[in-house]
XYZ file of C-alpha atoms in Angstrom:
757
model
C 105.715 52.774 80.993
C 104.704 53.985 77.544
C 101.484 53.822 75.595
C 100.493 54.955 72.092
C 96.916 55.855 71.134
C 95.384 56.792 67.779
C 92.531 59.312 67.987
C 90.238 60.149 65.080
C 88.590 63.570 65.008
C 85.802 64.375 62.507
C 85.706 67.618 60.587
C 84.067 70.422 62.560
C 81.853 71.704 59.737
C 78.925 69.530 60.842
C 78.541 68.109 57.324
C 79.996 65.034 55.609
C 83.376 65.815 54.084
C 85.182 64.364 51.105
C 88.365 64.593 53.129
C 89.423 61.659 55.279
C 88.958 62.132 59.029
C 92.034 63.459 60.788
C 93.982 60.890 62.822
C 96.216 62.015 65.653
C 98.906 59.893 67.250
C 99.093 60.362 71.006
C 102.009 59.032 73.018
C 101.829 58.791 76.810
C 104.827 58.003 78.965
C 105.433 57.883 82.684
C 107.019 61.099 83.921
C 107.630 60.197 87.556
C 106.157 59.054 90.831
C 104.643 61.026 93.662
C 105.873 60.159 97.132
C 103.302 61.388 99.686
C 105.772 60.798 102.504
C 108.064 63.530 101.169
C 105.149 65.986 101.268
C 104.184 64.795 104.749
C 107.686 65.444 106.098
C 107.662 68.907 104.537
C 104.298 69.749 106.130
C 105.632 68.582 109.500
C 108.617 70.899 109.146
C 111.134 68.048 108.934
C 112.482 68.964 105.510
C 112.664 71.969 103.204
C 110.573 72.549 100.105
C 111.976 70.804 97.015
C 110.822 69.764 93.546
C 109.238 66.570 94.872
C 107.040 68.599 97.222
C 106.145 71.074 94.484
C 105.200 68.237 92.138
C 103.019 66.596 94.794
C 101.192 69.881 95.441
C 100.757 70.415 91.697
C 99.164 66.965 91.381
C 96.733 67.785 94.199
C 95.871 71.026 92.385
C 95.148 69.083 89.200
C 92.947 66.611 91.079
C 90.726 69.209 92.752
C 90.484 71.175 89.511
C 89.738 68.352 87.102
C 86.024 67.747 87.680
C 85.022 71.473 87.701
C 87.051 71.971 84.501
C 84.816 69.444 82.736
C 81.682 71.380 83.687
C 82.604 75.062 83.864
C 84.611 77.664 81.977
C 88.105 77.519 83.481
C 90.665 80.312 83.808
C 93.814 79.291 85.653
C 92.780 78.032 89.081
C 89.327 79.610 88.788
C 86.204 78.362 87.084
C 83.159 80.378 86.121
C 79.491 79.878 85.418
C 76.883 82.134 83.836
C 74.367 81.256 86.562
C 75.214 84.501 88.346
C 76.176 87.213 85.867
C 75.628 90.903 85.143
C 75.930 92.939 81.955
C 78.808 95.424 81.888
C 77.675 97.154 78.700
C 79.578 97.294 75.435
C 78.944 93.611 74.697
C 80.655 92.387 77.873
C 79.288 90.737 81.000
C 80.809 89.609 84.282
C 80.490 86.014 85.518
C 80.945 84.911 89.085
C 83.164 81.934 89.747
C 85.287 80.257 92.368
C 89.020 80.124 92.887
C 90.532 77.065 94.496
C 94.081 75.897 95.084
C 95.869 73.384 97.267
C 97.955 75.160 99.915
C 100.562 73.705 102.288
C 100.169 74.701 105.938
C 101.745 73.393 109.114
C 100.911 69.709 109.439
C 98.362 69.437 106.614
C 97.245 70.462 103.157
C 94.307 72.852 102.822
C 92.163 74.206 100.006
C 92.084 77.956 99.552
C 88.572 78.678 98.232
C 87.351 82.147 97.315
C 84.850 83.815 95.038
C 86.187 85.203 91.792
C 84.891 87.182 88.834
C 85.966 87.868 85.283
C 84.531 89.411 82.131
C 83.132 87.442 79.178
C 81.680 88.427 75.833
C 77.905 88.288 75.732
C 76.680 85.282 73.644
C 74.478 87.363 71.345
C 74.085 87.928 67.597
C 77.097 89.797 66.275
C 75.081 92.739 64.941
C 73.725 93.329 68.452
C 77.288 93.274 69.757
C 78.164 96.046 67.279
C 75.301 98.241 68.515
C 76.403 97.731 72.133
C 80.051 98.479 71.421
C 79.097 101.770 69.773
C 76.536 102.623 72.474
C 73.485 102.605 70.181
C 70.012 101.367 71.038
C 69.717 99.133 67.985
C 71.410 98.275 64.721
C 68.782 100.319 62.861
C 70.782 103.421 63.839
C 73.372 102.369 61.239
C 71.104 102.299 58.177
C 73.188 105.098 56.741
C 76.256 102.868 57.087
C 79.129 102.740 59.560
C 81.669 105.536 59.492
C 85.308 104.506 59.079
C 85.958 105.577 62.667
C 83.135 103.417 64.045
C 84.123 100.481 61.853
C 87.723 100.568 63.105
C 86.502 100.867 66.673
C 84.311 97.778 66.259
C 87.055 95.865 64.442
C 89.474 96.548 67.286
C 86.918 95.319 69.832
C 85.946 92.046 68.084
C 89.135 91.019 66.320
C 89.963 87.436 67.279
C 86.439 86.747 68.575
C 85.038 83.292 67.827
C 81.701 83.143 66.037
C 79.366 80.494 64.690
C 76.871 80.843 61.812
C 73.114 80.270 61.907
C 72.282 79.977 58.200
C 73.473 76.408 57.678
C 71.293 74.396 60.036
C 73.008 72.791 63.021
C 76.545 73.532 61.863
C 79.089 73.378 64.665
C 81.760 75.137 62.610
C 83.415 78.026 64.431
C 85.288 80.894 62.861
C 87.650 83.495 64.229
C 87.176 87.114 63.132
C 90.174 88.498 61.250
C 88.794 91.929 60.336
C 85.789 93.796 58.974
C 85.357 94.654 55.340
C 85.492 98.383 54.537
C 82.328 97.964 52.459
C 78.797 96.870 53.382
C 77.411 93.395 52.616
C 75.625 94.605 49.473
C 78.868 96.155 48.168
C 81.430 93.568 49.218
C 82.308 91.667 46.032
C 84.178 88.366 45.757
C 85.047 85.769 43.075
C 82.609 82.874 42.743
C 85.167 80.513 41.261
C 87.613 79.978 38.436
C 85.079 81.305 35.884
C 85.864 84.852 36.918
C 82.225 85.528 37.797
C 81.730 87.895 40.743
C 78.951 88.505 43.247
C 78.288 90.721 46.215
C 77.686 88.988 49.554
C 74.008 90.022 49.867
C 73.140 88.648 46.401
C 75.084 85.458 47.046
C 73.123 84.725 50.239
C 69.815 85.337 48.454
C 70.736 83.034 45.590
C 72.450 80.273 47.584
C 70.476 80.220 50.845
C 67.271 82.036 49.807
C 68.002 84.531 52.579
C 67.259 88.236 52.292
C 69.722 90.163 54.469
C 67.915 92.421 56.928
C 71.038 94.523 57.499
C 72.895 94.718 54.177
C 74.256 98.118 55.201
C 76.560 96.526 57.815
C 80.110 95.479 56.887
C 80.957 91.793 56.567
C 83.218 89.729 58.764
C 86.364 88.391 57.107
C 87.221 85.007 58.641
C 89.861 83.957 56.140
C 91.158 85.177 52.800
C 88.223 85.472 50.388
C 85.609 84.288 52.929
C 83.113 86.929 54.079
C 80.121 86.473 56.388
C 77.253 88.944 56.902
C 77.030 89.998 60.540
C 73.406 88.897 60.892
C 74.250 85.229 60.327
C 77.000 85.328 62.970
C 76.543 84.621 66.665
C 79.155 85.055 69.389
C 80.263 81.659 70.711
C 79.371 81.418 74.445
C 82.038 81.254 77.140
C 84.678 83.496 75.554
C 86.673 85.447 78.077
C 86.895 89.218 77.523
C 90.657 89.795 77.745
C 90.745 93.324 76.316
C 90.877 96.252 78.724
C 87.505 97.337 80.095
C 86.504 100.981 79.763
C 85.787 103.197 82.785
C 82.056 102.454 82.887
C 82.597 98.714 82.532
C 85.230 98.799 85.267
C 82.854 100.648 87.592
C 80.140 98.036 86.939
C 82.664 95.255 87.541
C 83.619 96.755 90.905
C 79.950 97.088 91.834
C 79.396 93.408 91.045
C 82.437 92.149 92.966
C 82.110 94.456 95.982
C 80.591 92.226 98.669
C 80.420 92.836 102.379
C 82.286 90.217 104.434
C 79.216 88.227 105.491
C 77.952 88.165 101.875
C 81.305 86.987 100.561
C 81.517 84.279 103.212
C 78.069 83.018 102.260
C 79.048 82.856 98.585
C 82.176 80.929 99.487
C 80.074 78.433 101.436
C 77.791 78.139 98.406
C 80.916 77.311 96.422
C 81.662 74.407 98.776
C 78.207 73.027 97.977
C 78.678 73.608 94.251
C 81.988 71.740 94.236
C 80.505 68.676 95.955
C 83.866 67.377 97.113
C 82.253 64.359 98.765
C 80.755 63.273 95.397
C 83.913 63.785 93.362
C 84.805 60.359 91.980
C 88.273 61.480 90.931
C 89.139 62.494 94.496
C 87.740 59.237 95.836
C 89.870 57.272 93.373
C 92.980 58.821 94.923
C 91.750 58.393 98.500
C 91.329 62.133 99.083
C 88.818 63.554 101.533
C 88.049 67.268 101.857
C 86.206 68.889 104.744
C 83.328 71.329 104.315
C 84.064 73.785 107.152
C 86.028 77.018 107.064
C 89.246 76.993 109.068
C 89.197 78.902 112.361
C 92.584 80.505 113.091
C 93.972 82.541 115.950
C 94.620 86.220 115.286
C 95.753 89.203 117.285
C 95.386 92.933 116.867
C 98.579 95.006 117.105
C 98.625 98.189 119.195
C 97.893 101.428 117.340
C 100.888 103.807 117.081
C 100.770 107.498 117.982
C 101.201 109.759 114.966
C 103.200 112.921 115.692
C 102.667 116.364 114.133
C 104.354 119.716 114.787
C 104.610 120.593 118.464
C 102.800 123.912 117.838
C 99.692 121.993 116.751
C 96.682 122.118 119.047
C 96.664 118.336 118.728
C 100.299 117.391 118.173
C 99.905 113.714 119.073
C 97.041 111.679 117.684
C 96.001 108.084 118.321
C 94.071 106.944 115.225
C 90.703 105.294 115.677
C 90.049 102.252 113.451
C 93.044 103.237 111.338
C 91.758 106.744 110.522
C 92.336 110.306 111.727
C 92.091 113.851 110.300
C 94.139 117.048 109.956
C 91.912 119.208 112.140
C 94.007 121.169 114.708
C 97.232 119.736 113.282
C 100.259 121.248 111.554
C 102.656 119.203 109.455
C 105.767 118.062 111.288
C 108.092 120.008 109.015
C 106.509 122.581 106.748
C 108.209 123.599 103.506
C 108.590 127.199 102.352
C 106.674 128.110 99.204
C 108.370 131.075 97.552
C 107.620 130.637 93.868
C 104.635 128.956 92.234
C 102.278 129.483 89.308
C 98.857 128.308 88.119
C 97.743 127.252 84.643
C 94.160 126.354 83.801
C 93.599 124.051 80.827
C 89.812 124.407 81.076
C 87.953 127.034 79.035
C 87.753 130.495 80.697
C 83.945 130.324 80.506
C 84.009 127.052 82.476
C 86.601 128.130 85.041
C 86.802 131.938 85.099
C 89.749 133.794 86.584
C 87.695 134.778 89.632
C 87.108 131.124 90.578
C 90.827 130.418 90.242
C 91.750 133.385 92.440
C 89.305 132.260 95.156
C 90.808 128.756 95.001
C 94.350 130.160 95.268
C 93.342 132.249 98.284
C 91.839 129.200 100.008
C 94.955 127.155 99.217
C 97.194 129.844 100.718
C 95.120 129.886 103.903
C 95.272 126.079 104.093
C 99.020 126.025 103.437
C 99.541 128.479 106.275
C 97.135 126.728 108.661
C 98.880 123.400 108.169
C 102.324 124.789 108.909
C 103.779 125.694 105.516
C 105.398 129.082 104.968
C 103.746 130.749 101.943
C 105.693 133.786 100.753
C 103.996 134.165 97.368
C 100.258 134.640 97.862
C 99.433 135.952 94.382
C 101.028 133.539 91.929
C 100.832 134.139 88.166
C 97.659 132.654 86.624
C 97.122 131.835 82.950
C 94.686 129.901 80.748
C 95.957 127.490 78.103
C 94.676 125.264 75.316
C 94.500 121.604 76.467
C 95.067 120.530 72.842
C 97.975 122.886 72.313
C 101.720 122.610 72.897
C 101.942 121.563 76.551
C 105.716 121.983 76.681
C 105.511 125.555 75.424
C 102.718 126.298 77.914
C 104.636 124.984 80.927
C 107.834 126.750 79.841
C 105.934 130.037 79.544
C 104.398 129.596 83.011
C 107.813 128.612 84.401
C 109.318 131.870 83.140
C 106.400 133.987 84.355
C 106.567 132.355 87.773
C 110.308 132.778 88.178
C 110.284 136.397 86.943
C 107.408 137.338 89.261
C 109.533 136.870 92.409
C 113.013 136.455 90.919
C 113.213 132.917 92.314
C 113.309 129.521 90.611
C 109.773 128.018 90.449
C 109.145 125.254 92.980
C 105.797 123.949 91.783
C 103.268 124.598 89.017
C 99.598 123.984 89.776
C 97.730 122.674 86.717
C 93.924 122.778 86.545
C 92.621 120.029 84.253
C 89.164 120.033 82.627
C 88.493 116.298 83.167
C 89.861 113.047 84.526
C 91.336 111.825 81.227
C 94.900 110.544 81.345
C 96.084 112.028 78.039
C 96.530 115.641 79.180
C 97.582 114.573 82.686
C 100.252 112.273 81.263
C 101.665 114.935 78.954
C 101.824 117.480 81.795
C 103.757 115.025 83.960
C 106.101 113.981 81.133
C 107.017 117.536 80.239
C 107.334 118.757 83.829
C 109.181 115.711 85.216
C 111.603 115.119 82.356
C 111.979 118.327 80.324
C 111.188 121.513 82.261
C 112.309 120.102 85.610
C 109.633 121.386 87.966
C 107.142 119.752 90.313
C 103.477 119.876 89.359
C 100.220 119.483 91.231
C 97.220 118.626 89.058
C 93.754 119.762 90.158
C 90.408 118.826 88.629
C 88.407 121.843 87.506
C 85.344 120.816 89.548
C 87.334 121.277 92.772
C 88.285 124.810 91.732
C 84.685 125.775 91.019
C 83.471 124.284 94.306
C 86.393 124.665 96.688
C 86.294 122.643 99.922
C 88.583 122.851 102.946
C 89.114 119.093 103.143
C 90.225 118.905 99.510
C 92.676 121.763 99.999
C 94.120 119.996 103.040
C 94.690 116.844 100.996
C 96.445 118.877 98.301
C 98.562 120.494 100.987
C 99.874 117.101 102.139
C 101.058 116.326 98.595
C 102.589 119.750 97.971
C 104.506 119.738 101.254
C 106.137 116.412 100.371
C 106.950 117.582 96.830
C 108.757 120.567 98.309
C 110.815 118.467 100.741
C 108.694 118.795 103.883
C 107.617 116.085 106.338
C 103.957 115.571 107.144
C 104.108 113.332 110.216
C 106.216 110.732 111.974
C 106.139 108.138 114.735
C 108.209 108.480 117.904
C 111.610 106.791 117.906
C 110.685 104.760 120.989
C 107.848 103.133 119.023
C 110.158 102.149 116.146
C 113.391 100.799 117.683
C 114.668 99.490 114.329
C 114.880 103.101 113.117
C 115.687 104.785 116.429
C 119.485 104.936 116.122
C 119.339 106.281 112.568
C 121.395 103.432 111.088
C 118.593 101.750 109.143
C 117.322 102.396 105.636
C 114.066 101.127 104.130
C 113.729 100.106 100.487
C 110.638 99.342 98.433
C 110.576 97.916 94.898
C 107.961 97.078 92.290
C 107.776 96.229 88.583
C 104.772 97.188 86.470
C 104.014 95.485 83.179
C 102.070 96.579 80.077
C 98.507 95.426 79.461
C 97.956 91.694 78.845
C 98.911 90.664 75.328
C 101.037 93.757 74.662
C 104.667 92.717 74.176
C 105.804 95.907 72.453
C 105.817 98.126 75.538
C 108.480 97.591 78.191
C 108.130 96.837 81.871
C 109.122 99.513 84.376
C 111.067 98.850 87.575
C 110.953 101.354 90.429
C 112.887 101.385 93.696
C 112.301 103.815 96.570
C 114.382 104.356 99.698
C 113.857 106.375 102.867
C 115.882 109.582 103.051
C 115.599 110.404 106.751
C 115.950 108.527 110.026
C 112.175 108.527 110.598
C 111.255 106.978 107.226
C 108.996 109.912 106.332
C 110.750 111.145 103.167
C 111.760 109.025 100.171
C 113.710 109.225 96.914
C 113.215 107.021 93.856
C 115.064 105.415 90.949
C 113.463 104.138 87.726
C 114.674 101.739 85.052
C 112.915 100.600 81.895
C 113.458 96.932 81.029
C 112.216 94.282 78.558
C 108.510 93.520 78.564
C 107.216 91.010 81.157
C 110.578 90.722 82.919
C 109.766 90.562 86.642
C 113.326 90.418 87.987
C 114.789 93.939 88.274
C 117.733 94.132 85.871
C 119.356 97.342 87.115
C 118.755 96.827 90.838
C 122.403 97.076 91.886
C 122.860 100.466 90.217
C 119.509 101.733 91.548
C 120.337 100.736 95.129
C 123.785 102.276 94.826
C 122.331 105.636 93.769
C 119.775 105.584 96.583
C 122.390 104.703 99.213
C 124.472 107.662 98.003
C 121.412 109.935 98.256
C 120.707 108.655 101.770
C 124.260 109.434 102.856
C 124.076 112.905 101.282
C 120.811 113.551 103.162
C 121.715 112.122 106.589
C 125.552 111.823 106.613
C 124.972 108.265 107.866
C 126.082 105.014 106.257
C 123.246 102.613 107.177
C 124.267 99.348 108.786
C 120.839 97.726 108.333
C 118.670 97.385 105.212
C 115.002 96.382 105.269
C 113.834 95.738 101.705
C 110.128 95.324 100.826
C 109.625 93.791 97.376
C 106.144 93.960 95.864
C 104.583 91.889 93.105
C 106.594 88.652 93.168
C 104.801 85.300 92.865
C 105.829 82.205 94.800
C 107.340 80.614 91.717
C 109.806 83.523 91.456
C 111.051 83.467 95.073
C 114.147 81.406 94.276
C 115.143 83.664 91.359
C 114.583 86.804 93.458
C 116.793 85.411 96.219
C 119.456 84.467 93.716
C 119.590 87.696 91.725
C 117.968 90.600 93.582
C 119.377 89.963 97.061
C 122.780 89.532 95.418
C 122.258 92.825 93.576
C 121.635 94.680 96.854
C 124.856 93.224 98.267
C 126.716 94.158 95.086
C 125.476 97.746 95.369
C 126.960 98.000 98.842
C 130.266 96.456 97.734
C 130.677 98.952 94.878
C 130.511 101.788 97.407
C 133.055 100.138 99.703
C 134.329 96.556 99.503
C 134.099 96.298 103.303
C 130.572 97.739 103.479
C 128.282 94.799 104.348
C 125.065 95.956 106.033
C 122.668 93.327 107.370
C 119.842 92.738 104.859
C 116.260 91.652 105.496
C 114.370 90.988 102.262
C 110.576 90.724 102.464
C 108.159 89.969 99.626
C 104.680 91.516 99.801
C 101.812 89.763 98.034
C 98.383 91.279 97.496
C 97.178 89.058 94.661
C 96.153 86.132 96.789
C 92.808 84.691 97.825
C 93.086 84.431 101.616
C 90.248 86.318 103.328
C 89.460 86.612 107.026
C 86.083 87.001 108.686
C 85.670 87.870 112.397
C 83.708 85.261 114.345
C 82.341 87.885 116.725
C 80.776 91.131 115.480
C 82.483 92.921 118.380
C 85.852 92.085 116.800
C 84.929 93.756 113.494
C 84.933 97.333 112.290
C 81.821 99.115 111.028
C 82.107 97.458 107.587
C 82.236 93.964 109.126
C 85.940 93.493 108.323
C 88.743 92.590 110.686
C 90.165 95.490 112.681
C 93.230 97.337 111.359
C 96.330 95.696 112.771
C 94.973 92.149 112.598
C 97.820 89.636 112.222
C 97.521 85.943 111.350
C 100.757 84.021 111.797
C 99.604 80.444 112.324
C 97.067 77.919 111.075
C 97.261 78.797 107.379
C 100.830 80.098 107.058
C 103.808 78.289 105.539
C 104.916 75.078 107.297
C 108.561 76.121 107.627
C 109.133 79.699 106.473
C 108.780 83.132 108.118
C 105.526 84.626 106.817
C 102.386 86.331 108.115
C 99.202 88.050 106.970
C 98.632 91.647 108.062
C 95.432 93.594 107.544
C 96.739 97.059 108.307
C 94.003 99.242 106.824
C 90.378 100.042 107.570
C 87.987 98.694 104.974
C 86.044 101.278 102.960
C 83.741 98.854 101.148
C 83.541 95.174 100.360
C 85.793 92.578 101.977
C 89.285 93.776 102.848
C 92.261 91.896 101.449
C 95.169 91.457 103.889
C 98.757 91.733 102.690
C 100.883 88.595 102.828
C 104.483 89.206 103.939
C 107.059 86.488 103.230
C 110.612 86.871 104.547
C 113.183 85.471 102.121
C 116.339 86.665 103.895
C 116.698 87.957 107.463
C 120.208 88.950 108.505
C 118.790 91.480 110.989
C 117.320 88.584 112.986
C 113.845 90.025 113.451
C 111.478 88.210 115.743
C 107.986 87.833 114.244
C 106.658 90.383 116.750
C 109.307 92.945 115.824
C 108.814 92.750 112.059
C 105.015 92.669 112.282
C 104.956 95.655 114.634
C 107.366 97.717 112.526
C 105.553 96.900 109.281
C 102.187 97.828 110.768
C 103.418 101.147 112.170
C 104.962 102.083 108.833
C 101.473 101.801 107.308
C 100.541 104.941 109.303
C 103.275 106.967 107.576
C 101.849 107.101 104.062
C 102.457 110.764 103.341
C 99.399 111.809 101.361
C 96.652 110.300 103.552
C 95.394 110.409 107.122
C 94.680 106.706 107.351
C 96.649 103.479 107.557
C 97.261 101.925 104.146
C 97.094 98.288 103.030
C 100.824 97.795 102.323
C 103.747 99.592 103.922
C 104.789 102.887 102.258
C 108.190 101.868 100.783
C 106.418 99.349 98.527
C 103.413 101.631 98.003
C 105.629 104.493 96.847
C 107.541 102.252 94.437
C 104.207 101.377 92.812
C 103.367 105.092 92.447
C 106.783 105.778 90.918
C 106.444 102.976 88.368
C 102.933 104.154 87.456
C 104.182 107.748 86.969
C 107.025 106.536 84.767
C 104.440 105.244 82.245
C 103.812 108.892 81.333
C 107.485 109.609 80.655
C 107.405 108.251 77.108
C 105.936 109.724 73.964
C 105.534 106.129 72.813
C 102.431 105.848 74.979
C 100.552 107.961 72.424
C 101.097 105.491 69.565
C 97.981 104.246 67.855
C 96.738 100.738 68.613
C 97.282 99.714 64.993
C 100.977 100.556 65.321
C 101.247 98.174 68.247
C 99.122 95.281 67.013
C 100.080 95.069 63.346
C 101.836 91.860 62.356
C 105.620 92.104 62.511
C 108.508 89.691 62.605
C 110.112 88.867 65.924
C 113.029 91.131 65.072
C 110.637 93.973 64.313
C 108.905 93.529 67.657
C 112.268 93.627 69.434
C 113.186 96.807 67.578
C 109.883 98.456 68.557
C 110.492 97.547 72.204
C 114.061 98.885 72.070
C 112.858 102.118 70.474
C 110.140 102.421 73.125
C 112.610 101.876 75.981
C 114.827 104.595 74.564
C 111.866 106.961 74.280
C 111.414 107.119 78.069
C 112.715 110.340 79.515
C 114.925 110.540 82.606
C 113.469 112.367 85.592
C 115.051 115.826 85.869
C 117.513 116.252 88.739
C 115.533 119.223 90.102
C 112.443 117.030 90.382
C 114.017 113.825 91.673
C 115.305 115.555 94.815
C 111.914 115.212 96.460
C 108.776 113.064 96.347
C 107.571 114.261 92.937
C 105.443 111.125 92.486
C 102.943 111.937 95.244
């Protein structure tokens, strides 16, 4: 079946045009048929997922999304309305919306509905937007003109923004901002026509539109070559999504807006059901679809809490966490490292952090190290101040030499006191230390040195002990039978991508693997790969190196592999199974052609919209969330595959998000109980905290490693104009190649231990 339509669209200027209306030829042809019976058999577990099922589910998604998309601003599977919004500052605001998608479950299709939020540009006059971006109270603050720095800052923020004009009546014409003029409206000159006559923008508007510009000192907006608009006649078109990165203050406001206690979130979801009006949706009725209005009630269970073990000399060597949390009081780390050689550098001004404050902090750290079971042999490390804007490499090399010469022993760790929370200095310290000098570092904020607290020192101690090769805690072998015989290794993998819209920076793949039989210590491998590539290109080589490190550490060749892969969407499952599972097998074969350990490959998903709310307040924690260890394995899980939801952590604020675990390959033949129990217990072994975490440590550590690797390139300090200037495709590829090559390799002295903590 084919059909051809001719559609005429008028010009969008809002005024009669001498040009003929544009005519578009639209051809429609039948693409296929949907067989509901195929989907029904899949939901009943009588057949596997195939393209017919995927197409049927996609059609259902389109149906439930169509009517809201006609009314609201739509982003993917979410739609948003300005009815409930809050200003974020800087010309941005956050809108609340609703996410909905059709989900297959055992025996039926369901709708996953959740609240959502995203940032939009405020629909205000453009000159007001400029004042907000620059943090001024009004545009009158710019009567002396915009500095070049401020102008470039504004241009970066509004480039690509759609605007409409208010000086031509009811014109519906929209423009897209290309750039700002370097001159103000009363000094921006352009040609009036072929006569060669020129005029500035302010004079032109007075003569043509009888409009005196109130803000002629502001630059003009260039919307195309030779076309300039004064800012005061421009208004931001409503409903434009803010896709640029939010600053720290905007992010904090966004979190405040989206942080809702469980009962509040549930109420908003129920309001969304009313807003959607499924029973009045004519498009659904036309296809014979009916959608219920009640939330699904599912069965859940709470897994038993494991006992966390510390050193036997501790006054409290065995602890049973309460609601997923415990503390270090009366406890010594399971295996304390020896600290023989360390130094301290303070990048804050001596008047802000005097030497006396640093010495008191060092003394308190030494006491804490000793109390928690570490052996501190150097109690008076070298201390020096340094310029935060100076040569960081030279500074760390100087401290390295001072530290080593002080005790005639190679430095183990350098403690760096930073004046603020900015990432620039922190990133340079980590790049130089990890990749060039080859020494572990522990960064401390200056405020914690001035006001030293025991709890903070204890937290630092946990990190330092791991960076020096120690073990903080473990769980008894009897509680973790998969690890008990020492023949199992755990892997975790993640890929991080550059900011949205940036195709010049590469993606970073990180893989971690346990290095002891209790899964308490880990090593990591990093590879830099083309931007946006989710599949890990160098996985075989990375796994091979980690298996060799495991054997060197334990003298055991593992016969079982449990691999946790983070960050993969459902649409990539087939490709992951095809390439990444094969890469793990290939890594084993390169070590020994007869080496074929059993592999279980599990994908962890956190970016989903399933939320759980306890029916009874007695089954909730103090924040109203489900208890740590809550498992949901029926009712809303996949019709045929091995998956479950696990909420392993205690909620701090808002509504907790459970992790979704999907098993792609299981050669170890786990029962659901076995894998759920092991995964949950691993969440109590996150080395730098005394609380259960939301995803198991192998995957969590791989995320930390990939995040750290972002600092290992000097390319990160490039200016934004270098990255966003127009270049040919070949030029963009060359930039990405150059950037990949600019990433430093982690020094062998650092990679021995958990440097990324």
